[in-house]
Amino acid sequence: MAPLFRFSGVLLAAGCVVFIVGIAFYAVLPRELGAPAAEASYADARNEAARLGPEMERAGRFIYLGDLLIAAAALALLPPRRLGASDVERVGWSLVFVSFMPAIVFDSLFGSALPRLAVAPPEAFPAFKSWFDLQFAVGNIPFGIGAIGVFVADA
């Protein structure tokens, strides 16, 4: 159990480092592009995406790798089902894992589809941008609840 726990911790740490670097790539992009935004700003987001396509691809693809590593670590850190094991911790790590499922989708969307849709006919970009915005916002809810569960179980 100890070697698996160590490996899971290293996987989580590596995923967090990659994720933080990816967030830094997102942070230098205009807010209406790299975060959920009002639908009224989608035209500006499309113009920015057309201009900043390579930067979007780098940010989305880099953070996608972080998403995968953290999701794998959360799955590996699920404590085995045994008498006395904290159900709160199991649920917490499960929610952390679940929160990265939409992130895997929206970060890959950000890194591959949105930059290409920005230079295509304008009809598709708003639909995919609204899908990105929804997944970005909703994916944070299970992460927050799960992280609280893990901290409560460890306290």
mmCIF file of C-alpha atoms in Angstrom:
data_model
loop_
_atom_site.group_PDB
_atom_site.id
_atom_site.type_symbol
_atom_site.label_atom_id
_atom_site.label_comp_id
_atom_site.label_asym_id
_atom_site.label_seq_id
_atom_site.Cartn_x
_atom_site.Cartn_y
_atom_site.Cartn_z
ATOM 1 C CA MET A 1 0.000 0.000 0.000
ATOM 2 C CA ALA A 2 2.802 2.462 0.850
ATOM 3 C CA PRO A 3 4.488 2.315 -2.605
ATOM 4 C CA LEU A 4 1.124 2.896 -4.312
ATOM 5 C CA PHE A 5 0.390 5.788 -1.957
ATOM 6 C CA ARG A 6 3.802 7.345 -2.694
ATOM 7 C CA PHE A 7 3.334 6.916 -6.437
ATOM 8 C CA SER A 8 -0.145 8.468 -6.211
ATOM 9 C CA GLY A 9 1.293 11.417 -4.287
ATOM 10 C CA VAL A 10 4.010 11.940 -6.894
ATOM 11 C CA LEU A 11 1.383 11.705 -9.635
ATOM 12 C CA LEU A 12 -0.772 14.277 -7.850
ATOM 13 C CA ALA A 13 2.193 16.619 -7.296
ATOM 14 C CA ALA A 14 3.307 16.336 -10.929
ATOM 15 C CA GLY A 15 -0.252 16.916 -12.121
ATOM 16 C CA CYS A 16 -0.562 19.993 -9.916
ATOM 17 C CA VAL A 17 2.689 21.466 -11.240
ATOM 18 C CA VAL A 18 1.618 20.925 -14.853
ATOM 19 C CA PHE A 19 -1.850 22.249 -14.026
ATOM 20 C CA ILE A 20 -0.476 25.424 -12.408
ATOM 21 C CA VAL A 21 1.743 26.115 -15.418
ATOM 22 C CA GLY A 22 -1.324 25.596 -17.636
ATOM 23 C CA ILE A 23 -3.281 28.057 -15.490
ATOM 24 C CA ALA A 24 -0.487 30.581 -16.003
ATOM 25 C CA PHE A 25 -0.921 30.133 -19.778
ATOM 26 C CA TYR A 26 -4.676 30.704 -19.371
ATOM 27 C CA ALA A 27 -4.103 33.744 -17.136
ATOM 28 C CA VAL A 28 -2.282 35.740 -19.818
ATOM 29 C CA LEU A 29 -5.216 35.338 -22.217
ATOM 30 C CA PRO A 30 -8.102 37.816 -22.246
ATOM 31 C CA ARG A 31 -10.652 37.000 -19.523
ATOM 32 C CA GLU A 32 -13.609 36.578 -21.892
ATOM 33 C CA LEU A 33 -11.634 33.923 -23.750
ATOM 34 C CA GLY A 34 -10.073 31.773 -21.019
ATOM 35 C CA ALA A 35 -12.902 31.837 -18.469
ATOM 36 C CA PRO A 36 -16.701 31.763 -18.527
ATOM 37 C CA ALA A 37 -18.007 35.011 -19.940
ATOM 38 C CA ALA A 38 -21.281 36.694 -20.810
ATOM 39 C CA GLU A 39 -22.734 35.747 -24.159
ATOM 40 C CA ALA A 40 -22.537 39.394 -25.208
ATOM 41 C CA SER A 41 -18.731 39.123 -25.177
ATOM 42 C CA TYR A 42 -18.565 36.093 -27.518
ATOM 43 C CA ALA A 43 -17.819 38.279 -30.554
ATOM 44 C CA ASP A 44 -14.815 39.747 -28.735
ATOM 45 C CA ALA A 45 -13.804 36.256 -27.603
ATOM 46 C CA ARG A 46 -13.974 35.035 -31.199
ATOM 47 C CA ASN A 47 -11.763 37.894 -32.403
ATOM 48 C CA GLU A 48 -9.268 37.218 -29.615
ATOM 49 C CA ALA A 49 -9.308 33.480 -30.364
ATOM 50 C CA ALA A 50 -8.571 34.154 -34.023
ATOM 51 C CA ARG A 51 -5.640 36.337 -32.985
ATOM 52 C CA LEU A 52 -4.334 34.136 -30.136
ATOM 53 C CA GLY A 53 -4.890 30.651 -31.553
ATOM 54 C CA PRO A 54 -1.366 29.293 -30.867
ATOM 55 C CA GLU A 55 -1.440 30.590 -27.276
ATOM 56 C CA MET A 56 -4.853 28.954 -26.741
ATOM 57 C CA GLU A 57 -3.581 25.674 -28.122
ATOM 58 C CA ARG A 58 -0.578 25.735 -25.797
ATOM 59 C CA ALA A 59 -2.699 26.582 -22.746
ATOM 60 C CA GLY A 60 -5.416 24.038 -23.475
ATOM 61 C CA ARG A 61 -3.090 21.195 -24.364
ATOM 62 C CA PHE A 62 -0.762 21.816 -21.438
ATOM 63 C CA ILE A 63 -3.500 21.994 -18.823
ATOM 64 C CA TYR A 64 -5.185 18.952 -20.431
ATOM 65 C CA LEU A 65 -2.130 16.921 -19.418
ATOM 66 C CA GLY A 66 -2.453 18.281 -15.877
ATOM 67 C CA ASP A 67 -6.152 17.299 -15.875
ATOM 68 C CA LEU A 68 -5.265 13.741 -16.837
ATOM 69 C CA LEU A 69 -2.540 13.415 -14.204
ATOM 70 C CA ILE A 70 -4.678 14.830 -11.394
ATOM 71 C CA ALA A 71 -7.681 12.685 -12.369
ATOM 72 C CA ALA A 72 -5.489 9.573 -12.362
ATOM 73 C CA ALA A 73 -4.016 10.536 -8.989
ATOM 74 C CA ALA A 74 -7.470 11.143 -7.484
ATOM 75 C CA LEU A 75 -8.571 7.728 -8.688
ATOM 76 C CA ALA A 76 -5.437 6.108 -7.272
ATOM 77 C CA LEU A 77 -5.854 7.910 -3.932
ATOM 78 C CA LEU A 78 -9.319 6.473 -3.342
ATOM 79 C CA PRO A 79 -8.888 4.517 -0.121
ATOM 80 C CA PRO A 80 -9.815 0.841 -0.416
ATOM 81 C CA ARG A 81 -13.212 -0.164 0.908
ATOM 82 C CA ARG A 82 -12.573 -1.613 4.330
ATOM 83 C CA LEU A 83 -14.040 -1.504 7.783
ATOM 84 C CA GLY A 84 -13.184 1.832 9.355
ATOM 85 C CA ALA A 85 -12.168 3.556 6.103
ATOM 86 C CA SER A 86 -13.591 7.037 5.909
ATOM 87 C CA ASP A 87 -16.497 7.225 3.499
ATOM 88 C CA VAL A 88 -16.043 11.002 3.507
ATOM 89 C CA GLU A 89 -12.535 10.588 2.083
ATOM 90 C CA ARG A 90 -13.762 8.115 -0.568
ATOM 91 C CA VAL A 91 -16.519 10.467 -1.638
ATOM 92 C CA GLY A 92 -14.093 13.409 -1.601
ATOM 93 C CA TRP A 93 -11.533 11.771 -3.878
ATOM 94 C CA SER A 94 -14.342 10.484 -6.095
ATOM 95 C CA LEU A 95 -15.692 14.010 -6.502
ATOM 96 C CA VAL A 96 -12.224 15.360 -7.252
ATOM 97 C CA PHE A 97 -11.926 12.713 -9.974
ATOM 98 C CA VAL A 98 -15.402 13.501 -11.332
ATOM 99 C CA SER A 99 -14.613 17.229 -11.432
ATOM 100 C CA PHE A 100 -11.772 16.609 -13.859
ATOM 101 C CA MET A 101 -13.993 14.813 -16.396
ATOM 102 C CA PRO A 102 -15.559 18.039 -17.713
ATOM 103 C CA ALA A 103 -12.131 19.719 -17.414
ATOM 104 C CA ILE A 104 -10.646 17.096 -19.730
ATOM 105 C CA VAL A 105 -13.371 17.940 -22.241
ATOM 106 C CA PHE A 106 -13.304 21.735 -21.981
ATOM 107 C CA ASP A 107 -9.517 22.060 -21.870
ATOM 108 C CA SER A 108 -9.127 19.881 -24.945
ATOM 109 C CA LEU A 109 -11.911 21.914 -26.594
ATOM 110 C CA PHE A 110 -10.051 25.114 -25.700
ATOM 111 C CA GLY A 111 -6.748 23.764 -27.010
ATOM 112 C CA SER A 112 -7.993 22.312 -30.267
ATOM 113 C CA ALA A 113 -11.488 23.283 -31.445
ATOM 114 C CA LEU A 114 -12.028 26.898 -30.342
ATOM 115 C CA PRO A 115 -8.946 28.335 -32.099
ATOM 116 C CA ARG A 116 -10.006 26.663 -35.351
ATOM 117 C CA LEU A 117 -13.654 27.671 -34.979
ATOM 118 C CA ALA A 118 -12.600 31.289 -34.494
ATOM 119 C CA VAL A 119 -11.323 31.463 -38.069
ATOM 120 C CA ALA A 120 -14.212 29.411 -39.513
ATOM 121 C CA PRO A 121 -17.673 30.766 -40.341
ATOM 122 C CA PRO A 122 -18.966 32.558 -37.228
ATOM 123 C CA GLU A 123 -22.006 30.372 -36.458
ATOM 124 C CA ALA A 124 -20.254 27.530 -34.598
ATOM 125 C CA PHE A 125 -17.985 29.522 -32.278
ATOM 126 C CA PRO A 126 -20.705 30.815 -29.895
ATOM 127 C CA ALA A 127 -22.152 27.314 -29.451
ATOM 128 C CA PHE A 128 -18.801 25.804 -28.521
ATOM 129 C CA LYS A 129 -17.844 28.799 -26.377
ATOM 130 C CA SER A 130 -21.077 28.433 -24.371
ATOM 131 C CA TRP A 131 -20.346 24.694 -23.951
ATOM 132 C CA PHE A 132 -16.838 25.582 -22.739
ATOM 133 C CA ASP A 133 -18.240 28.168 -20.311
ATOM 134 C CA LEU A 134 -20.812 25.770 -18.857
ATOM 135 C CA GLN A 135 -18.326 22.935 -18.315
ATOM 136 C CA PHE A 136 -15.730 25.307 -16.859
ATOM 137 C CA ALA A 137 -18.191 26.673 -14.305
ATOM 138 C CA VAL A 138 -19.917 23.382 -13.419
ATOM 139 C CA GLY A 139 -16.681 21.385 -13.140
ATOM 140 C CA ASN A 140 -15.580 23.470 -10.178
ATOM 141 C CA ILE A 141 -18.540 22.473 -8.006
ATOM 142 C CA PRO A 142 -17.654 18.783 -7.421
ATOM 143 C CA PHE A 143 -13.992 19.735 -7.005
ATOM 144 C CA GLY A 144 -14.771 22.162 -4.191
ATOM 145 C CA ILE A 145 -17.082 19.732 -2.402
ATOM 146 C CA GLY A 146 -14.617 16.861 -2.887
ATOM 147 C CA ALA A 147 -11.638 18.862 -1.642
ATOM 148 C CA ILE A 148 -13.585 19.827 1.476
ATOM 149 C CA GLY A 149 -14.391 16.132 2.022
ATOM 150 C CA VAL A 150 -10.739 15.109 1.710
ATOM 151 C CA PHE A 151 -9.637 17.857 4.128
ATOM 152 C CA VAL A 152 -12.375 16.972 6.627
ATOM 153 C CA ALA A 153 -11.409 13.285 6.502
ATOM 154 C CA ASP A 154 -7.733 14.132 7.064
ATOM 155 C CA ALA A 155 -8.437 16.568 9.911
#
